[in-house]
Structures are given as C-alpha cells and as structure tokens.
Tab-separated table of C-alpha atoms in Angstrom:
chain	number	residue	atom	x	y	z
A	1	MET	CA	6.166	-58.645	9.165
A	2	LYS	CA	5.794	-55.094	10.345
A	3	THR	CA	7.778	-53.548	13.177
A	4	ARG	CA	6.513	-50.857	15.485
A	5	ASN	CA	8.539	-48.243	13.613
A	6	SER	CA	7.053	-49.237	10.264
A	7	ILE	CA	3.565	-49.118	11.808
A	8	ARG	CA	4.233	-45.615	13.064
A	9	SER	CA	5.177	-44.526	9.539
A	10	GLU	CA	2.136	-46.264	8.033
A	11	SER	CA	-0.134	-44.767	10.698
A	12	SER	CA	1.196	-41.276	10.015
A	13	GLN	CA	0.580	-41.647	6.297
A	14	TYR	CA	-2.946	-42.947	6.847
A	15	TYR	CA	-3.673	-40.197	9.376
A	16	ASN	CA	-2.521	-37.428	7.035
A	17	GLN	CA	-4.488	-38.823	4.101
A	18	HIS	CA	-7.787	-38.959	5.992
A	19	LEU	CA	-7.580	-36.170	8.565
A	20	THR	CA	-9.418	-33.570	6.475
A	21	GLN	CA	-12.409	-35.858	5.928
A	22	TRP	CA	-12.474	-36.864	9.599
A	23	LEU	CA	-12.464	-33.242	10.711
A	24	LYS	CA	-15.305	-32.441	8.321
A	25	GLU	CA	-17.324	-35.246	9.881
A	26	TYR	CA	-16.504	-33.887	13.324
A	27	VAL	CA	-17.709	-30.350	12.630
A	28	GLN	CA	-20.832	-31.623	10.879
A	29	ASP	CA	-21.884	-34.319	13.357
A	30	GLY	CA	-20.157	-33.245	16.530
A	31	THR	CA	-18.689	-36.692	17.123
A	32	LYS	CA	-14.984	-37.233	17.665
A	33	GLU	CA	-15.123	-40.796	16.335
A	34	PRO	CA	-15.539	-40.698	12.577
A	35	THR	CA	-16.704	-43.486	10.310
A	36	GLY	CA	-14.284	-46.409	10.153
A	37	PHE	CA	-13.378	-46.765	13.816
A	38	PRO	CA	-12.365	-49.059	15.369
A	39	LEU	CA	-9.716	-49.307	12.657
A	40	ASN	CA	-7.698	-52.489	12.081
A	41	LEU	CA	-4.174	-52.208	10.723
A	42	TYR	CA	-2.782	-55.471	9.381
A	43	LEU	CA	0.592	-56.328	10.894
A	44	GLY	CA	1.850	-58.464	8.015
A	45	ALA	CA	1.964	-61.852	9.726
A	46	PRO	CA	2.954	-64.734	7.379
A	47	THR	CA	-0.014	-66.675	6.003
A	48	ARG	CA	1.891	-69.850	4.966
A	49	ASP	CA	3.763	-72.293	7.202
A	50	GLU	CA	6.539	-72.523	4.626
A	51	GLU	CA	7.306	-68.817	5.023
A	52	VAL	CA	7.406	-69.188	8.803
A	53	ALA	CA	9.889	-72.081	8.474
A	54	VAL	CA	12.202	-70.026	6.233
A	55	ARG	CA	12.032	-66.914	8.438
A	56	ARG	CA	11.638	-68.666	11.780
A	57	GLU	CA	13.843	-66.422	13.953
A	58	GLU	CA	12.403	-63.243	12.472
A	59	PHE	CA	8.878	-64.616	12.989
A	60	VAL	CA	9.526	-65.456	16.655
A	61	ARG	CA	10.918	-61.955	17.277
A	62	PHE	CA	7.878	-60.494	15.512
A	63	CYS	CA	5.472	-62.382	17.792
A	64	ARG	CA	7.387	-61.526	20.963
A	65	ASP	CA	7.690	-57.860	20.077
A	66	TRP	CA	3.966	-57.379	19.572
A	67	GLN	CA	3.207	-59.210	22.832
A	68	GLN	CA	4.799	-56.287	24.651
A	69	PRO	CA	2.265	-53.655	25.879
A	70	VAL	CA	1.219	-50.950	23.424
A	71	SER	CA	0.562	-47.382	24.567
A	72	ALA	CA	-2.592	-46.881	22.498
A	73	GLY	CA	-5.052	-49.280	20.881
A	74	HIS	CA	-4.642	-53.026	21.283
A	75	VAL	CA	-3.282	-55.995	19.343
A	76	GLU	CA	-5.453	-58.867	18.091
A	77	PHE	CA	-3.725	-62.256	18.285
A	78	LEU	CA	-4.498	-65.574	16.657
A	79	PRO	CA	-3.035	-68.703	18.387
A	80	LYS	CA	-1.446	-71.066	15.882
A	81	THR	CA	0.726	-74.196	16.239
A	82	TYR	CA	3.787	-74.783	14.047
A	83	PRO	CA	5.790	-78.057	13.794
A	84	ASP	CA	9.185	-76.597	14.739
A	85	ILE	CA	8.306	-73.805	17.204
A	86	GLY	CA	5.073	-74.936	18.765
A	87	THR	CA	2.103	-72.702	19.531
A	88	GLN	CA	2.569	-68.999	18.971
A	89	GLN	CA	0.292	-66.046	19.659
A	90	VAL	CA	0.456	-64.516	16.168
A	91	PRO	CA	-0.239	-60.751	16.048
A	92	ILE	CA	-2.737	-60.118	13.261
A	93	HIS	CA	-4.033	-56.543	13.677
A	94	LEU	CA	-3.179	-53.433	15.603
A	95	VAL	CA	-6.622	-52.093	16.468
A	96	PHE	CA	-7.150	-48.350	16.887
A	97	ASP	CA	-10.308	-48.059	18.961
A	98	THR	CA	-10.397	-44.287	18.538
A	99	LEU	CA	-8.967	-41.638	16.241
A	100	ALA	CA	-6.878	-40.487	19.195
A	101	ASP	CA	-5.236	-43.942	19.275
A	102	LEU	CA	-4.258	-43.573	15.625
A	103	ALA	CA	-3.041	-40.004	16.192
A	104	PHE	CA	-0.840	-41.258	19.047
A	105	TRP	CA	0.836	-43.893	16.874
A	106	ALA	CA	1.176	-41.383	14.036
A	107	GLY	CA	2.936	-38.927	16.348
A	108	HIS	CA	0.193	-36.312	15.931
A	109	LEU	CA	-1.815	-36.636	19.142
A	110	VAL	CA	-1.043	-33.099	20.365
A	111	GLU	CA	-1.808	-31.635	16.924
A	112	TYR	CA	-5.047	-33.636	16.742
A	113	HIS	CA	-6.331	-32.360	20.085
A	114	SER	CA	-5.248	-28.847	19.082
A	115	ALA	CA	-7.091	-29.154	15.744
A	116	ILE	CA	-10.305	-30.238	17.482
A	117	ALA	CA	-10.074	-27.428	20.040
A	118	ARG	CA	-9.372	-24.799	17.400
A	119	LEU	CA	-12.149	-25.919	15.102
A	120	ASP	CA	-14.491	-25.620	18.067
A	121	ILE	CA	-13.403	-21.991	18.443
A	122	VAL	CA	-13.811	-21.252	14.723
A	123	LYS	CA	-17.250	-22.900	14.706
A	124	ARG	CA	-18.310	-20.780	17.669
A	125	GLU	CA	-16.760	-17.458	16.591
A	126	CYS	CA	-17.073	-17.551	12.816
A	127	PRO	CA	-18.844	-20.631	11.401
A	128	GLU	CA	-18.584	-19.254	7.849
A	129	LEU	CA	-14.860	-19.999	7.969
A	130	ILE	CA	-15.044	-23.585	9.193
A	131	ASP	CA	-14.447	-25.274	5.814
A	132	SER	CA	-11.501	-23.020	5.022
A	133	ALA	CA	-10.102	-23.583	8.521
A	134	ILE	CA	-10.147	-27.351	7.997
A	135	ASP	CA	-8.112	-26.959	4.798
A	136	ILE	CA	-5.315	-25.154	6.675
A	137	ILE	CA	-5.760	-26.777	10.087
A	138	ALA	CA	-2.115	-27.868	10.340
A	139	ALA	CA	-0.934	-24.258	10.085
A	140	LEU	CA	-3.645	-23.025	12.450
A	141	SER	CA	-2.729	-25.676	15.014
A	142	ASN	CA	0.889	-24.511	14.984
A	143	LEU	CA	-0.014	-20.960	16.031
A	144	GLU	CA	0.482	-19.976	19.651
A	145	GLU	CA	-2.806	-19.847	21.560
A	146	ASN	CA	-2.980	-16.041	21.851
A	147	ASP	CA	-1.872	-15.625	18.264
A	148	PHE	CA	-4.556	-18.036	17.069
A	149	LEU	CA	-7.297	-16.148	18.926
A	150	ARG	CA	-5.964	-12.896	17.477
A	151	PHE	CA	-5.856	-14.475	14.007
A	152	ILE	CA	-9.505	-15.587	14.162
A	153	ALA	CA	-10.604	-12.187	15.496
A	154	VAL	CA	-8.886	-10.441	12.571
A	155	ALA	CA	-10.352	-12.887	10.040
A	156	LYS	CA	-13.823	-12.387	11.501
A	157	TRP	CA	-13.487	-8.597	11.311
A	158	LEU	CA	-12.260	-8.730	7.711
A	159	LEU	CA	-15.096	-11.074	6.760
A	160	ASN	CA	-17.637	-8.678	8.279
A	161	HIS	CA	-15.991	-5.586	6.746
A	162	PRO	CA	-14.903	-6.630	3.223
A	163	HIS	CA	-14.845	-3.022	1.933
A	164	SER	CA	-13.604	-1.189	5.020
A	165	ASN	CA	-10.875	0.849	3.288
A	166	ALA	CA	-9.218	0.811	6.716
A	167	PHE	CA	-5.548	0.983	7.570
A	168	ILE	CA	-4.134	-2.010	9.438
A	169	ARG	CA	-3.809	0.322	12.427
A	170	GLN	CA	-7.595	0.744	12.502
A	171	ILE	CA	-8.460	-2.949	12.896
A	172	PRO	CA	-9.851	-3.160	16.452
A	173	VAL	CA	-7.967	-6.280	17.551
A	174	ARG	CA	-5.467	-6.062	20.385
A	175	GLY	CA	-1.863	-6.795	19.390
A	176	VAL	CA	-2.308	-6.407	15.623
A	177	ASP	CA	0.181	-4.244	13.748
A	178	THR	CA	1.845	-4.096	10.344
A	179	ARG	CA	4.540	-6.619	11.292
A	180	TRP	CA	1.919	-9.067	12.561
A	181	PHE	CA	0.070	-8.765	9.260
A	182	GLU	CA	3.212	-9.387	7.257
A	183	VAL	CA	3.932	-12.571	9.228
A	184	HIS	CA	0.367	-13.892	8.902
A	185	ARG	CA	-0.546	-12.467	5.495
A	186	HIS	CA	-0.357	-15.709	3.496
A	187	LEU	CA	-2.347	-17.680	6.071
A	188	LEU	CA	-5.025	-14.986	6.244
A	189	LEU	CA	-5.380	-14.977	2.480
A	190	GLU	CA	-5.678	-18.778	2.446
A	191	LEU	CA	-8.373	-18.727	5.107
A	192	LEU	CA	-10.396	-15.966	3.453
A	193	ARG	CA	-9.791	-16.830	-0.203
A	194	THR	CA	-13.005	-18.808	-0.725
A	195	PRO	CA	-15.348	-16.883	1.619
A	196	LEU	CA	-14.333	-13.542	0.055
A	197	ASN	CA	-13.780	-14.929	-3.465
A	198	LEU	CA	-10.202	-13.636	-3.589
A	199	ASP	CA	-7.981	-13.862	-6.644
A	200	PRO	CA	-5.524	-16.747	-6.006
A	201	ARG	CA	-2.880	-14.999	-8.101
A	202	ARG	CA	-2.746	-12.016	-5.750
A	203	LEU	CA	-0.867	-11.953	-2.466
A	204	ASP	CA	-1.551	-8.351	-1.433
A	205	LEU	CA	-3.757	-7.194	1.419
A	206	LEU	CA	-5.644	-4.654	-0.689
A	207	GLN	CA	-8.036	-7.377	-1.834
A	208	LEU	CA	-9.095	-7.736	1.800
A	209	GLY	CA	-10.568	-4.247	1.568
A	210	LEU	CA	-7.682	-2.641	3.436
A	211	GLN	CA	-5.924	0.561	2.507
A	212	ALA	CA	-2.179	0.513	1.975
A	213	PRO	CA	-0.113	3.044	3.919
A	214	PRO	CA	0.478	6.054	1.687
A	215	PHE	CA	3.735	6.009	-0.236
A	216	MET	CA	5.757	9.034	0.799
A	217	VAL	CA	8.262	10.878	-1.369
A	218	THR	CA	11.050	12.834	0.344
A	219	LEU	CA	11.804	16.130	-1.388
A	220	CYS	CA	14.621	18.641	-0.754
A	221	LEU	CA	14.107	22.110	-2.212
A	222	LEU	CA	17.434	23.618	-3.263
A	223	ASP	CA	16.154	26.974	-4.498
A	224	ALA	CA	14.855	29.852	-2.341
A	225	HIS	CA	12.158	30.723	-4.887
A	226	LEU	CA	10.800	27.168	-4.784
A	227	ARG	CA	10.940	27.108	-0.980
A	228	LYS	CA	8.651	30.128	-0.846
A	229	GLN	CA	5.942	28.025	-2.531
A	230	VAL	CA	5.918	25.653	0.463
A	231	SER	CA	6.105	28.195	3.286
A	232	GLY	CA	9.917	28.181	3.337
A	233	LEU	CA	10.312	24.446	3.956
A	234	SER	CA	13.626	23.016	2.752
A	235	ILE	CA	12.689	19.338	3.099
A	236	LEU	CA	9.340	17.593	3.171
A	237	ALA	CA	7.819	14.129	2.746
A	238	THR	CA	4.432	13.785	1.129
A	239	THR	CA	2.397	11.690	-1.281
A	240	THR	CA	2.699	11.802	-5.058
A	241	ALA	CA	-0.814	13.278	-5.233
A	242	ASN	CA	0.242	16.180	-3.004
A	243	LEU	CA	3.413	16.719	-5.042
A	244	GLU	CA	1.303	16.940	-8.181
A	245	GLN	CA	-0.828	19.621	-6.557
A	246	LEU	CA	2.200	21.627	-5.462
A	247	ASN	CA	2.967	22.324	-9.126
A	248	LEU	CA	6.519	23.415	-8.321
A	249	LYS	CA	7.793	23.410	-11.919
A	250	PRO	CA	11.554	23.148	-11.175
A	251	ALA	CA	13.917	23.155	-14.114
A	252	ARG	CA	15.891	20.236	-12.647
A	253	VAL	CA	15.035	17.188	-10.526
A	254	ILE	CA	17.915	15.280	-8.939
A	255	PHE	CA	17.179	11.709	-7.841
A	256	ILE	CA	19.624	11.007	-5.043
A	257	ASP	CA	20.068	7.893	-2.889
A	258	GLU	CA	21.054	9.402	0.434
A	259	VAL	CA	19.265	12.133	2.379
A	260	GLN	CA	22.343	13.618	4.101
A	261	THR	CA	24.017	14.222	0.761
A	262	ALA	CA	20.801	15.743	-0.587
A	263	GLN	CA	20.592	18.181	2.331
A	264	SER	CA	24.288	19.023	1.997
A	265	LEU	CA	23.974	20.226	-1.580
A	266	PRO	CA	24.397	23.977	-2.018
A	267	GLU	CA	21.756	26.365	-3.308
A	268	MET	CA	20.881	25.379	-6.877
A	269	LYS	CA	18.733	27.480	-9.119
A	270	ASP	CA	15.327	25.967	-9.998
A	271	SER	CA	16.369	22.570	-8.560
A	272	VAL	CA	14.893	19.977	-6.214
A	273	ALA	CA	16.300	16.679	-5.011
A	274	ILE	CA	14.138	13.573	-4.523
A	275	LEU	CA	15.255	10.645	-2.405
A	276	THR	CA	15.352	7.836	-4.993
A	277	PRO	CA	12.276	5.640	-4.570
A	278	THR	CA	12.703	1.878	-4.891
A	279	CYS	CA	9.009	1.329	-5.611
A	280	HIS	CA	6.053	3.260	-7.045
A	281	LEU	CA	8.361	4.634	-9.752
A	282	ALA	CA	5.471	4.830	-12.193
A	283	ASP	CA	3.535	7.110	-9.828
A	284	VAL	CA	6.520	9.335	-9.098
A	285	SER	CA	7.598	9.681	-12.720
A	286	ALA	CA	4.027	10.533	-13.723
A	287	ILE	CA	4.074	13.809	-11.747
A	288	THR	CA	3.474	16.437	-14.413
A	289	TRP	CA	6.103	18.968	-13.404
A	290	LEU	CA	8.691	16.205	-12.910
A	291	LYS	CA	8.231	14.860	-16.436
A	292	GLN	CA	8.895	18.321	-17.808
A	293	ALA	CA	12.141	18.837	-15.856
A	294	ARG	CA	15.717	17.832	-16.566
A	295	CYS	CA	16.297	14.712	-14.465
A	296	GLN	CA	19.583	13.465	-13.032
A	297	TYR	CA	20.535	10.459	-10.924
A	298	VAL	CA	23.120	10.508	-8.109
A	299	GLY	CA	23.967	7.348	-6.192
A	300	SER	CA	26.764	5.223	-4.821
A	301	ILE	CA	28.985	3.554	-7.393
A	302	ASP	CA	27.871	-0.061	-7.060
A	303	ARG	CA	25.606	-2.652	-8.659
A	304	ARG	CA	22.512	-1.512	-6.776
A	305	SER	CA	22.824	2.010	-8.175
A	306	PHE	CA	23.027	0.674	-11.723
A	307	ALA	CA	19.811	-1.244	-11.082
A	308	LEU	CA	18.134	1.912	-9.762
A	309	LEU	CA	19.327	3.904	-12.769
A	310	HIS	CA	17.925	1.199	-15.036
A	311	ASN	CA	14.551	1.304	-13.279
A	312	LEU	CA	14.391	5.095	-13.396
A	313	ARG	CA	15.252	5.168	-17.077
A	314	LEU	CA	12.359	2.822	-17.884
A	315	TYR	CA	10.026	5.665	-16.866
A	316	LEU	CA	12.277	8.667	-17.495
A	317	PRO	CA	14.271	7.731	-20.628
A	318	HIS	CA	16.301	10.946	-20.648
A	319	ILE	CA	17.499	10.855	-17.040
A	320	GLU	CA	21.216	11.624	-16.789
A	321	ASN	CA	23.764	9.448	-15.014
A	322	VAL	CA	25.931	11.736	-12.874
A	323	LEU	CA	28.398	9.530	-10.966
A	324	LEU	CA	28.326	6.007	-12.410
A	325	HIS	CA	31.473	6.394	-14.517
A	326	GLU	CA	34.568	4.208	-14.441
A	327	GLU	CA	36.973	7.167	-14.656
A	328	LEU	CA	35.473	8.802	-11.555
A	329	PHE	CA	35.482	5.462	-9.713
A	330	LEU	CA	39.163	4.765	-10.441
A	331	ALA	CA	40.158	8.280	-9.359
A	332	GLN	CA	38.739	7.622	-5.867
A	333	ARG	CA	40.354	4.215	-5.307
A	334	ASP	CA	41.429	5.092	-1.748
A	335	LEU	CA	37.759	5.500	-0.778
A	336	TRP	CA	36.571	2.112	-2.038
A	337	THR	CA	35.075	-0.498	0.212
A	338	TYR	CA	34.582	-4.158	-0.619
A	339	ASP	CA	31.172	-4.821	0.874
A	340	ASP	CA	28.867	-4.806	-2.151
A	341	LYS	CA	26.308	-7.422	-1.090
A	342	ALA	CA	23.811	-6.781	-3.877
A	343	ASN	CA	22.420	-10.122	-5.033
A	344	PHE	CA	21.130	-8.812	-8.351
A	345	SER	CA	23.113	-9.990	-11.361
A	346	GLY	CA	20.671	-9.714	-14.253
A	347	ASP	CA	20.861	-7.716	-17.445
A	348	LEU	CA	19.921	-4.031	-17.281
A	349	SER	CA	18.644	-3.200	-20.734
A	350	ALA	CA	18.117	0.510	-20.079
A	351	LEU	CA	21.821	1.167	-19.478
A	352	GLN	CA	23.867	2.898	-22.160
A	353	GLU	CA	26.862	1.095	-23.651
A	354	GLU	CA	29.548	2.583	-21.376
A	355	GLU	CA	27.330	2.161	-18.327
A	356	ALA	CA	26.673	-1.495	-19.179
A	357	TYR	CA	30.423	-2.147	-19.566
A	358	PHE	CA	31.164	-0.585	-16.167
A	359	TYR	CA	28.275	-2.460	-14.525
A	360	HIS	CA	29.505	-5.822	-15.816
A	361	ALA	CA	33.061	-4.987	-14.733
A	362	LEU	CA	31.777	-4.488	-11.178
A	363	LEU	CA	29.691	-7.631	-11.457
A	364	ASP	CA	32.663	-9.692	-12.611
A	365	GLY	CA	34.906	-8.389	-9.819
A	366	LEU	CA	37.308	-6.648	-12.195
A	367	TYR	CA	38.243	-4.138	-9.468
A	368	GLY	CA	38.108	-6.650	-6.621
A	369	GLN	CA	35.200	-8.693	-5.309
A	370	GLY	CA	32.458	-6.446	-3.958
A	371	ALA	CA	34.271	-3.207	-4.761
A	372	ARG	CA	32.058	-0.131	-4.422
A	373	LEU	CA	32.206	3.567	-3.613
A	374	GLU	CA	29.519	4.715	-1.204
A	375	LEU	CA	27.836	8.007	-2.016
A	376	GLU	CA	28.567	9.510	1.402
A	377	ARG	CA	32.316	8.884	0.899
A	378	ILE	CA	32.465	10.709	-2.436
A	379	PRO	CA	33.745	14.292	-1.882
A	380	LEU	CA	30.814	16.700	-1.939
A	381	GLU	CA	32.612	19.169	-4.201
A	382	LEU	CA	33.076	16.395	-6.775
A	383	ILE	CA	29.323	15.688	-6.728
A	384	VAL	CA	28.490	19.386	-7.065
A	385	THR	CA	30.860	19.710	-10.019
A	386	ALA	CA	29.439	16.614	-11.703
A	387	LEU	CA	25.930	17.982	-11.341
A	388	GLY	CA	26.898	21.145	-13.183
A	389	THR	CA	25.282	23.502	-10.670
A	390	GLU	CA	24.109	26.974	-11.392
A	391	ASN	CA	24.306	29.120	-8.216
C-alpha cells in the first residue's frame, strides 16, 4: 500500500525516465499531451481479503489518506465490503490526466514548464539544435532567462560560422566575454557536438572555429646591445612567433618566476630574462635562438618551483638550477614562510639526484609543514652571485 511520499518518488522516477521521449513528441507534433495520458499509477491496494484482515489498521489508514483531496490528478476508487470493517472506498489508481499532473507529483512542474518554453525558443531561433537541446534540457532549464537567451544566440552564431577564426571578443552577442565562455563551455560543446560533429574527447573551444587569445611571453633585456635591437625597450611582452623573428641571439636566457626580480637584475652581458611560462613550454623552448643559449632557472624555493624546473627540463635538458639548493635554503632560515599550498605531490623524473632529495624533503615537511622561501624575499645580491653574472 503506497503512501503519498512513495508515489512522489515513483512519479519522479517515471517522469525522469520518459521525459526525453515526451519532449521529442512535443517538438514533433506540437501537442503537450504525449502518448500514454491519462496515466494510471497503481496505488498497491491489497487484492485478497486475508491480507486486509492481517493489515487491517494499515489498510484503513491507507483508504482514509487517499480520500483526502489531491493537488493534481484524481484518485479512482473501488467500493468493497469486508466482514470486519464494512464497506470501504478502496483507492486503486492515482490518475494523471496530463503530463503537468505527473510533473507536479514528481516535483518538476516548474522545470517542465521551463523545458517546454525553452524548447519553443530553440525551435523558433535555431531548429537545427532542437534534438541536442532535448538531450541537455535539464541544464538548459536551470539557466537564468537572460543567460539562456544569450546561450542560444551564441550557439546559433557558432553554428552559422563554424570556421570563423574569431576571438571570443568578436562574437556579436551582448554580455558575452571570456569568463562567460569558461562557465558555459561544457554545455556549449554538448549542445553543438552532434550538429558540428565535434570530437567528444576534446573540451577546447578551438574546435568551435574560434581563435585562442595569443600566448604572450614577457621578456626583460638585460644587455644594452640587445636592447638596441628592439628600439631600446627593456621589457616587452609578445608572442613566440614574434620572438622567433626578433632573432636576438643572447648567450644566456634566465627563466625567472617573478617580474619585479627580473627587472631588478643588474646589467648582464648578452643576457635576457623570461618570465617562466606555465603553459606552451614546447612553443617557447622551440625558439631557435633560445635553444642555442645557456639557460638558467630562478624561482622561489618551494614545491611549485621544482615542478616548473622539471617541466622546463623536459624541453631544455641542460637548463641550470640556480636557487633550488638545500644549503642556500637553510642559510636563509629567518626568511622562510610556512604557506606552501602547492597540491602537487607527484614524482618529478627530470630532477637531478640532489634536487629530488631536496624536493622530497620539502614534500615530507622535513623543515616544517609548508616551509618555503619566496623569490622576492631572497636577497638580490645572493641571486646575482648565484647567476654568475658578467657585467
């Protein structure tokens, strides 16, 4: 014998299992009442008098409960007389006259009306996306109204311009920016995956025909002769392609993690400093004049810097570690902080033996949990000496 709570759970399960098919019928036929309605849900009334006799009190409560008004649909009763309790109006079915009745009991009435309204918009604005929209209708229904309209406008534009090579900034939809795209990226890809035949293994926006913002490399020129080649500029940010064309040919390239320290370095013969990139390392390390230079790495003394050194060494095997040494770290104990929040704890195969030992000592908290020495706190003269400058 089913209670109202159990019927709500059963209704929700039935609703979720069949909603996609019902919505497909709606967009194809234009009717809000799909096949199968009115729908009868059996309430689990006992079929044998013996069961009623054994569970008499529960049965009476069951009958009385379902005689109370229901907010949607209606209950079908069958009058039946029993020896001990007399004639009872036995509830047999809860009848959902409409899909909206079922959605109400399932707790999805608002979402159902929202799904219908939003499919109407998709069908009007971009009918090619209607099947894909049905597949993700729950997520679409949860979007705020303005955000949903913006979402469909963007999807329509991308569908009509599959090879635009545009930046996100160039999409002519009000309120769309890079942050908006990042929030809605997965949903956009799901909606457009079939219509644009996208690779399901890829999650990037490039397959939508968009152009990624150019990756910029920050470069500090530490030598007057090199600065003359770029109109006297001491610091610049440009693409790897432009750096290749500059053909600077420095003798030394210093990868450094912090721009203030880079700009504070003294004049160094035939040297440039590059703000250490955390991505596109393959492109940066492929710059011809960089591959031919002596490369050094300068960073804070912490786990993150060891990971960066590891990544750099995968592309530049001969890059030198300047500061990541236990002896230097211990000599600056008064400058330590204990705020190393790096969540990386994997093996770094490109580290040398002494580096790997020091890295694992930091990882294991040998010097105190989270101990680190930030690059900006390391005395500048110590960095200059470690670099082995030639003035």
